[in-house]
């Protein structure tokens, strides 16, 4: 390896710029591409100093993002977009940059987590960055932190509903799939309280999120992710207080995971048969039908 180890260079730059070390791999790849080291070969004994794993691409996770550094880089990137005639239309207006600063201020002020809230336009602004900016410029930490904030108890229903619907709508476009998978556990944990909410719209949005994740994780053969979705969907499906459409989508997620996924045995261990039988006896025709289908899946060898 050359004296200038790109991992060391990346670490020093991230620390200097007060940015999270979770961007380490992205910076390393940038260094390699711009120094002609695309075909660099690491010594077989090389171990990532943070994860301890050989040739690991694992990222570090921090409880709190370094928002000042992130905001600084977003502003720099925005200035770069403004000076590029082909990408000027992607840049933020002065008003949006100002609002982004206000969002960061709210996120940093942890002492008022329960009394402050975001407007729908704030969440739309962040999602627009995620949707339209070049991949190299995306800083997803702020998006994830917003999700964490709006789901902290006691929650504000309006913020919670806006954020879960926004995340659910990301499944429309495959360009978000990697981000959705990377933050799957955080997202599902954050919105788990929706399953017991008396708000029917929150229940429906949560069941839709689970169903979307079931489809995505089946396609990617992610057994760990499938297990998490299965557990959440079963919990929703067996709750007698959940309204019909939400229960139906949860049951469809369970059936899909059992039929096409990697978690049929896990579902059996979770007593899915009794849940299926209860659904089969429902007065609602579509619930009864999917319950019957799941019961048949439990009998397959």
mmCIF file of C-alpha atoms in Angstrom:
data_model
loop_
_atom_site.group_PDB
_atom_site.id
_atom_site.type_symbol
_atom_site.label_atom_id
_atom_site.label_comp_id
_atom_site.label_asym_id
_atom_site.label_seq_id
_atom_site.Cartn_x
_atom_site.Cartn_y
_atom_site.Cartn_z
ATOM 1 C CA UNK A 1 0.000 0.000 0.000
ATOM 2 C CA UNK A 2 1.292 3.481 -0.740
ATOM 3 C CA UNK A 3 2.316 5.718 2.191
ATOM 4 C CA UNK A 4 -0.860 7.787 1.762
ATOM 5 C CA UNK A 5 -3.410 5.225 2.824
ATOM 6 C CA UNK A 6 -6.738 6.538 1.445
ATOM 7 C CA UNK A 7 -8.507 5.457 4.635
ATOM 8 C CA UNK A 8 -6.128 7.582 6.713
ATOM 9 C CA UNK A 9 -6.549 10.529 4.346
ATOM 10 C CA UNK A 10 -10.337 10.167 4.475
ATOM 11 C CA UNK A 11 -10.364 9.977 8.273
ATOM 12 C CA UNK A 12 -8.230 13.100 8.639
ATOM 13 C CA UNK A 13 -10.378 15.062 6.180
ATOM 14 C CA UNK A 14 -13.656 14.024 7.843
ATOM 15 C CA UNK A 15 -12.342 14.971 11.267
ATOM 16 C CA UNK A 16 -11.005 18.285 9.959
ATOM 17 C CA UNK A 17 -14.356 19.123 8.340
ATOM 18 C CA UNK A 18 -16.283 17.956 11.429
ATOM 19 C CA UNK A 19 -18.196 15.361 9.399
ATOM 20 C CA UNK A 20 -19.362 11.876 10.472
ATOM 21 C CA UNK A 21 -16.942 9.001 9.881
ATOM 22 C CA UNK A 22 -19.883 7.128 8.368
ATOM 23 C CA UNK A 23 -18.995 8.898 5.090
ATOM 24 C CA UNK A 24 -15.565 7.247 5.160
ATOM 25 C CA UNK A 25 -16.056 4.702 2.379
ATOM 26 C CA UNK A 26 -17.592 7.304 0.068
ATOM 27 C CA UNK A 27 -14.577 9.586 0.526
ATOM 28 C CA UNK A 28 -12.134 6.696 0.032
ATOM 29 C CA UNK A 29 -13.760 5.816 -3.294
ATOM 30 C CA UNK A 30 -13.562 9.464 -4.342
ATOM 31 C CA UNK A 31 -9.832 9.530 -3.499
ATOM 32 C CA UNK A 32 -9.170 6.334 -5.434
ATOM 33 C CA UNK A 33 -11.049 7.543 -8.498
ATOM 34 C CA UNK A 34 -9.333 10.924 -8.560
ATOM 35 C CA UNK A 35 -5.781 9.755 -7.913
ATOM 36 C CA UNK A 36 -5.683 7.029 -10.523
ATOM 37 C CA UNK A 37 -5.738 4.295 -7.899
ATOM 38 C CA UNK A 38 -8.935 2.659 -9.131
ATOM 39 C CA UNK A 39 -7.229 -0.712 -9.306
ATOM 40 C CA UNK A 40 -5.452 -0.392 -5.988
ATOM 41 C CA UNK A 41 -4.891 -3.690 -4.185
ATOM 42 C CA UNK A 42 -4.966 -3.749 -0.416
ATOM 43 C CA UNK A 43 -2.574 -5.955 1.487
ATOM 44 C CA UNK A 44 -4.264 -9.220 2.468
ATOM 45 C CA UNK A 45 -3.589 -8.522 6.124
ATOM 46 C CA UNK A 46 -5.196 -5.074 5.994
ATOM 47 C CA UNK A 47 -7.838 -4.619 8.661
ATOM 48 C CA UNK A 48 -10.222 -1.745 8.901
ATOM 49 C CA UNK A 49 -9.074 0.048 12.092
ATOM 50 C CA UNK A 50 -12.660 0.839 13.108
ATOM 51 C CA UNK A 51 -14.507 -2.392 12.389
ATOM 52 C CA UNK A 52 -11.587 -4.799 12.747
ATOM 53 C CA UNK A 53 -12.764 -6.627 9.646
ATOM 54 C CA UNK A 54 -10.728 -7.520 6.590
ATOM 55 C CA UNK A 55 -11.764 -5.551 3.504
ATOM 56 C CA UNK A 56 -14.823 -4.376 5.378
ATOM 57 C CA UNK A 57 -17.166 -1.745 4.024
ATOM 58 C CA UNK A 58 -18.966 -1.456 7.350
ATOM 59 C CA UNK A 59 -19.926 2.021 8.462
ATOM 60 C CA UNK A 60 -19.735 3.550 11.892
ATOM 61 C CA UNK A 61 -22.981 4.593 13.490
ATOM 62 C CA UNK A 62 -23.290 7.548 15.834
ATOM 63 C CA UNK A 63 -26.168 8.379 18.156
ATOM 64 C CA UNK A 64 -26.134 11.997 16.975
ATOM 65 C CA UNK A 65 -25.115 13.324 13.588
ATOM 66 C CA UNK A 66 -22.636 16.201 13.376
ATOM 67 C CA UNK A 67 -25.134 18.606 11.911
ATOM 68 C CA UNK A 68 -22.989 21.737 11.687
ATOM 69 C CA UNK A 69 -20.457 19.965 9.495
ATOM 70 C CA UNK A 70 -23.176 18.398 7.370
ATOM 71 C CA UNK A 71 -24.945 21.733 6.868
ATOM 72 C CA UNK A 72 -21.670 23.376 5.909
ATOM 73 C CA UNK A 73 -21.019 20.770 3.212
ATOM 74 C CA UNK A 74 -24.602 20.939 1.909
ATOM 75 C CA UNK A 75 -24.198 24.697 1.463
ATOM 76 C CA UNK A 76 -20.880 24.131 -0.332
ATOM 77 C CA UNK A 77 -22.479 21.545 -2.606
ATOM 78 C CA UNK A 78 -25.400 23.882 -3.246
ATOM 79 C CA UNK A 79 -23.006 26.649 -4.282
ATOM 80 C CA UNK A 80 -21.340 24.193 -6.651
ATOM 81 C CA UNK A 81 -24.707 23.327 -8.204
ATOM 82 C CA UNK A 82 -25.538 27.013 -8.630
ATOM 83 C CA UNK A 83 -22.304 27.587 -10.537
ATOM 84 C CA UNK A 84 -22.951 24.627 -12.856
ATOM 85 C CA UNK A 85 -25.317 25.694 -15.651
ATOM 86 C CA UNK A 86 -26.444 22.120 -16.285
ATOM 87 C CA UNK A 87 -27.347 21.531 -12.631
ATOM 88 C CA UNK A 88 -28.512 24.972 -11.515
ATOM 89 C CA UNK A 89 -32.105 23.760 -11.420
ATOM 90 C CA UNK A 90 -31.159 21.303 -8.647
ATOM 91 C CA UNK A 91 -29.837 23.993 -6.315
ATOM 92 C CA UNK A 92 -31.735 25.276 -3.300
ATOM 93 C CA UNK A 93 -33.146 28.787 -3.075
ATOM 94 C CA UNK A 94 -31.886 31.134 -0.362
ATOM 95 C CA UNK A 95 -35.164 30.569 1.461
ATOM 96 C CA UNK A 96 -34.694 26.790 1.396
ATOM 97 C CA UNK A 97 -31.103 27.069 2.600
ATOM 98 C CA UNK A 98 -32.330 29.236 5.456
ATOM 99 C CA UNK A 99 -35.050 26.713 6.277
ATOM 100 C CA UNK A 100 -32.500 23.905 6.210
ATOM 101 C CA UNK A 101 -30.496 25.803 8.805
ATOM 102 C CA UNK A 102 -33.628 26.073 10.948
ATOM 103 C CA UNK A 103 -34.222 22.318 10.624
ATOM 104 C CA UNK A 104 -30.684 21.623 11.792
ATOM 105 C CA UNK A 105 -31.207 23.970 14.745
ATOM 106 C CA UNK A 106 -34.313 22.007 15.766
ATOM 107 C CA UNK A 107 -32.465 18.696 15.477
ATOM 108 C CA UNK A 108 -29.595 19.968 17.619
ATOM 109 C CA UNK A 109 -31.910 21.279 20.330
ATOM 110 C CA UNK A 110 -32.564 17.933 22.006
ATOM 111 C CA UNK A 111 -33.908 19.587 25.162
ATOM 112 C CA UNK A 112 -37.056 20.647 23.277
ATOM 113 C CA UNK A 113 -37.630 17.443 21.294
ATOM 114 C CA UNK A 114 -41.181 17.123 22.582
ATOM 115 C CA UNK A 115 -42.326 20.702 22.035
ATOM 116 C CA UNK A 116 -40.925 21.501 18.579
ATOM 117 C CA UNK A 117 -42.204 20.150 15.292
ATOM 118 C CA UNK A 118 -41.576 20.204 11.552
ATOM 119 C CA UNK A 119 -43.884 21.589 8.903
ATOM 120 C CA UNK A 120 -44.827 19.348 5.976
ATOM 121 C CA UNK A 121 -42.714 21.626 3.783
ATOM 122 C CA UNK A 122 -39.635 20.871 5.918
ATOM 123 C CA UNK A 123 -39.935 17.152 5.304
ATOM 124 C CA UNK A 124 -40.669 17.768 1.609
ATOM 125 C CA UNK A 125 -37.497 19.859 1.384
ATOM 126 C CA UNK A 126 -35.349 17.064 2.808
ATOM 127 C CA UNK A 127 -36.948 14.432 0.606
ATOM 128 C CA UNK A 128 -36.387 16.635 -2.431
ATOM 129 C CA UNK A 129 -32.666 16.656 -1.627
ATOM 130 C CA UNK A 130 -32.699 12.886 -1.367
ATOM 131 C CA UNK A 131 -34.618 12.554 -4.621
ATOM 132 C CA UNK A 132 -32.892 15.065 -6.886
ATOM 133 C CA UNK A 133 -29.335 15.747 -5.762
ATOM 134 C CA UNK A 134 -26.404 13.771 -7.201
ATOM 135 C CA UNK A 135 -25.662 10.675 -5.110
ATOM 136 C CA UNK A 136 -22.210 11.957 -4.133
ATOM 137 C CA UNK A 137 -23.835 14.987 -2.494
ATOM 138 C CA UNK A 138 -26.485 13.198 -0.449
ATOM 139 C CA UNK A 139 -26.232 13.368 3.332
ATOM 140 C CA UNK A 140 -28.933 10.970 4.586
ATOM 141 C CA UNK A 141 -28.100 11.492 8.274
ATOM 142 C CA UNK A 142 -30.410 14.500 8.479
ATOM 143 C CA UNK A 143 -33.319 12.534 6.962
ATOM 144 C CA UNK A 144 -32.834 9.705 9.452
ATOM 145 C CA UNK A 145 -32.544 12.124 12.365
ATOM 146 C CA UNK A 146 -35.789 13.825 11.336
ATOM 147 C CA UNK A 147 -37.519 10.434 11.362
ATOM 148 C CA UNK A 148 -36.109 9.709 14.811
ATOM 149 C CA UNK A 149 -37.236 13.089 16.098
ATOM 150 C CA UNK A 150 -40.824 12.983 14.874
ATOM 151 C CA UNK A 151 -41.252 9.470 16.292
ATOM 152 C CA UNK A 152 -39.970 10.284 19.781
ATOM 153 C CA UNK A 153 -42.711 9.988 22.403
ATOM 154 C CA UNK A 154 -44.882 11.935 22.910
ATOM 155 C CA UNK A 155 -45.406 12.144 19.173
ATOM 156 C CA UNK A 156 -47.266 14.767 17.174
ATOM 157 C CA UNK A 157 -49.668 12.843 14.926
ATOM 158 C CA UNK A 158 -49.445 15.300 12.029
ATOM 159 C CA UNK A 159 -45.642 15.051 11.859
ATOM 160 C CA UNK A 160 -45.726 11.295 12.303
ATOM 161 C CA UNK A 161 -48.260 10.789 9.523
ATOM 162 C CA UNK A 162 -46.444 13.107 7.122
ATOM 163 C CA UNK A 163 -43.094 11.414 7.694
ATOM 164 C CA UNK A 164 -44.314 7.806 7.444
ATOM 165 C CA UNK A 165 -46.239 8.574 4.260
ATOM 166 C CA UNK A 166 -43.200 10.319 2.811
ATOM 167 C CA UNK A 167 -40.958 7.326 3.533
ATOM 168 C CA UNK A 168 -43.585 4.917 2.189
ATOM 169 C CA UNK A 169 -43.778 6.902 -1.049
ATOM 170 C CA UNK A 170 -40.034 6.462 -1.581
ATOM 171 C CA UNK A 171 -40.751 2.870 -2.618
ATOM 172 C CA UNK A 172 -42.168 4.216 -5.880
ATOM 173 C CA UNK A 173 -38.676 4.805 -7.222
ATOM 174 C CA UNK A 174 -35.923 2.186 -7.276
ATOM 175 C CA UNK A 175 -33.244 4.862 -6.792
ATOM 176 C CA UNK A 176 -34.206 4.904 -3.093
ATOM 177 C CA UNK A 177 -34.010 1.150 -2.544
ATOM 178 C CA UNK A 178 -30.424 1.092 -1.275
ATOM 179 C CA UNK A 179 -31.157 3.891 1.197
ATOM 180 C CA UNK A 180 -34.348 2.193 2.364
ATOM 181 C CA UNK A 181 -32.515 -1.092 2.910
ATOM 182 C CA UNK A 182 -29.561 0.520 4.645
ATOM 183 C CA UNK A 183 -31.830 2.259 7.171
ATOM 184 C CA UNK A 184 -34.478 -0.472 7.315
ATOM 185 C CA UNK A 185 -34.017 -1.341 10.967
ATOM 186 C CA UNK A 186 -33.973 2.301 12.109
ATOM 187 C CA UNK A 187 -37.036 3.190 10.036
ATOM 188 C CA UNK A 188 -39.138 0.228 11.168
ATOM 189 C CA UNK A 189 -38.149 0.689 14.802
ATOM 190 C CA UNK A 190 -38.930 4.394 14.632
ATOM 191 C CA UNK A 191 -42.432 3.866 13.258
ATOM 192 C CA UNK A 192 -43.283 0.762 15.309
ATOM 193 C CA UNK A 193 -45.503 2.793 17.651
ATOM 194 C CA UNK A 194 -47.917 3.286 14.752
ATOM 195 C CA UNK A 195 -49.089 -0.314 15.144
ATOM 196 C CA UNK A 196 -50.837 0.488 18.421
ATOM 197 C CA UNK A 197 -51.984 3.968 17.475
ATOM 198 C CA UNK A 198 -55.740 4.666 17.618
ATOM 199 C CA UNK A 199 -55.249 6.781 14.485
ATOM 200 C CA UNK A 200 -56.474 4.648 11.562
ATOM 201 C CA UNK A 201 -54.425 6.616 9.038
ATOM 202 C CA UNK A 202 -51.239 5.856 10.966
ATOM 203 C CA UNK A 203 -52.155 2.169 11.149
ATOM 204 C CA UNK A 204 -52.779 2.040 7.409
ATOM 205 C CA UNK A 205 -49.566 3.892 6.575
ATOM 206 C CA UNK A 206 -47.566 1.569 8.826
ATOM 207 C CA UNK A 207 -49.084 -1.576 7.308
ATOM 208 C CA UNK A 208 -48.334 -0.196 3.838
ATOM 209 C CA UNK A 209 -44.738 0.477 4.863
ATOM 210 C CA UNK A 210 -44.416 -3.125 6.081
ATOM 211 C CA UNK A 211 -45.897 -4.507 2.868
ATOM 212 C CA UNK A 212 -43.560 -2.398 0.737
ATOM 213 C CA UNK A 213 -40.576 -3.565 2.773
ATOM 214 C CA UNK A 214 -41.708 -7.183 2.441
ATOM 215 C CA UNK A 215 -41.673 -6.889 -1.355
ATOM 216 C CA UNK A 216 -38.288 -5.130 -1.399
ATOM 217 C CA UNK A 217 -36.623 -7.570 1.000
ATOM 218 C CA UNK A 218 -37.977 -10.597 -0.856
ATOM 219 C CA UNK A 219 -36.374 -9.257 -4.033
ATOM 220 C CA UNK A 220 -33.042 -8.753 -2.270
ATOM 221 C CA UNK A 221 -33.139 -12.093 -0.380
ATOM 222 C CA UNK A 222 -32.512 -10.282 2.903
ATOM 223 C CA UNK A 223 -33.470 -12.851 5.530
ATOM 224 C CA UNK A 224 -32.679 -10.643 8.521
ATOM 225 C CA UNK A 225 -34.802 -7.846 7.121
ATOM 226 C CA UNK A 226 -37.601 -10.254 6.245
ATOM 227 C CA UNK A 227 -37.606 -11.524 9.831
ATOM 228 C CA UNK A 228 -37.998 -8.004 11.203
ATOM 229 C CA UNK A 229 -40.881 -7.224 8.844
ATOM 230 C CA UNK A 230 -42.517 -10.585 9.553
ATOM 231 C CA UNK A 231 -42.445 -9.988 13.294
ATOM 232 C CA UNK A 232 -43.947 -6.507 12.924
ATOM 233 C CA UNK A 233 -46.608 -7.672 10.459
ATOM 234 C CA UNK A 234 -47.669 -10.571 12.683
ATOM 235 C CA UNK A 235 -47.986 -8.237 15.656
ATOM 236 C CA UNK A 236 -50.217 -5.952 13.609
ATOM 237 C CA UNK A 237 -52.248 -8.809 12.156
ATOM 238 C CA UNK A 238 -53.168 -10.330 15.516
ATOM 239 C CA UNK A 239 -54.198 -7.035 17.126
ATOM 240 C CA UNK A 240 -57.988 -7.017 17.413
ATOM 241 C CA UNK A 241 -58.087 -3.215 17.472
ATOM 242 C CA UNK A 242 -56.457 -2.791 14.064
ATOM 243 C CA UNK A 243 -58.867 -1.712 11.340
ATOM 244 C CA UNK A 244 -59.630 -4.008 8.401
ATOM 245 C CA UNK A 245 -57.498 -2.488 5.626
ATOM 246 C CA UNK A 246 -54.418 -2.307 7.851
ATOM 247 C CA UNK A 247 -54.885 -5.888 9.026
ATOM 248 C CA UNK A 248 -55.336 -7.033 5.437
ATOM 249 C CA UNK A 249 -52.072 -5.450 4.280
ATOM 250 C CA UNK A 250 -50.217 -6.893 7.261
ATOM 251 C CA UNK A 251 -51.557 -10.366 6.439
ATOM 252 C CA UNK A 252 -50.599 -9.966 2.774
ATOM 253 C CA UNK A 253 -47.066 -9.084 3.914
ATOM 254 C CA UNK A 254 -46.980 -12.233 6.067
ATOM 255 C CA UNK A 255 -48.283 -14.414 3.245
ATOM 256 C CA UNK A 256 -45.827 -12.950 0.730
ATOM 257 C CA UNK A 257 -42.877 -13.506 3.063
ATOM 258 C CA UNK A 258 -43.920 -17.112 3.670
ATOM 259 C CA UNK A 259 -44.545 -17.875 0.003
ATOM 260 C CA UNK A 260 -41.615 -16.103 -1.651
ATOM 261 C CA UNK A 261 -39.287 -15.197 1.194
ATOM 262 C CA UNK A 262 -36.883 -17.042 3.468
ATOM 263 C CA UNK A 263 -38.831 -16.941 6.726
ATOM 264 C CA UNK A 264 -41.537 -19.614 6.474
ATOM 265 C CA UNK A 265 -40.067 -21.634 9.357
ATOM 266 C CA UNK A 266 -39.716 -18.506 11.477
ATOM 267 C CA UNK A 267 -43.375 -17.701 10.823
ATOM 268 C CA UNK A 268 -44.361 -21.170 12.012
ATOM 269 C CA UNK A 269 -42.302 -20.661 15.162
ATOM 270 C CA UNK A 270 -44.186 -17.387 15.702
ATOM 271 C CA UNK A 271 -47.476 -19.316 15.748
ATOM 272 C CA UNK A 272 -48.663 -17.937 12.425
ATOM 273 C CA UNK A 273 -51.163 -20.806 12.138
ATOM 274 C CA UNK A 274 -53.354 -19.469 14.939
ATOM 275 C CA UNK A 275 -53.222 -15.972 13.454
ATOM 276 C CA UNK A 276 -54.248 -17.430 10.087
ATOM 277 C CA UNK A 277 -57.142 -19.350 11.632
ATOM 278 C CA UNK A 278 -58.387 -16.240 13.415
ATOM 279 C CA UNK A 279 -58.254 -14.307 10.145
ATOM 280 C CA UNK A 280 -60.006 -17.141 8.317
ATOM 281 C CA UNK A 281 -62.939 -16.761 10.705
ATOM 282 C CA UNK A 282 -63.264 -13.025 10.048
ATOM 283 C CA UNK A 283 -66.562 -11.582 8.830
ATOM 284 C CA UNK A 284 -64.597 -9.538 6.301
ATOM 285 C CA UNK A 285 -64.249 -11.558 3.095
ATOM 286 C CA UNK A 286 -60.775 -10.366 2.107
ATOM 287 C CA UNK A 287 -59.383 -10.987 5.598
ATOM 288 C CA UNK A 288 -60.906 -14.474 5.618
ATOM 289 C CA UNK A 289 -59.484 -15.224 2.179
ATOM 290 C CA UNK A 290 -55.908 -14.231 2.981
ATOM 291 C CA UNK A 291 -56.177 -16.066 6.311
ATOM 292 C CA UNK A 292 -57.150 -19.212 4.423
ATOM 293 C CA UNK A 293 -54.222 -18.755 2.025
ATOM 294 C CA UNK A 294 -51.755 -18.412 4.910
ATOM 295 C CA UNK A 295 -53.204 -21.505 6.578
ATOM 296 C CA UNK A 296 -52.516 -23.462 3.382
ATOM 297 C CA UNK A 297 -48.934 -22.174 3.359
ATOM 298 C CA UNK A 298 -48.394 -23.564 6.862
ATOM 299 C CA UNK A 299 -49.270 -27.046 5.593
ATOM 300 C CA UNK A 300 -46.819 -27.033 2.700
ATOM 301 C CA UNK A 301 -43.684 -29.112 3.126
#
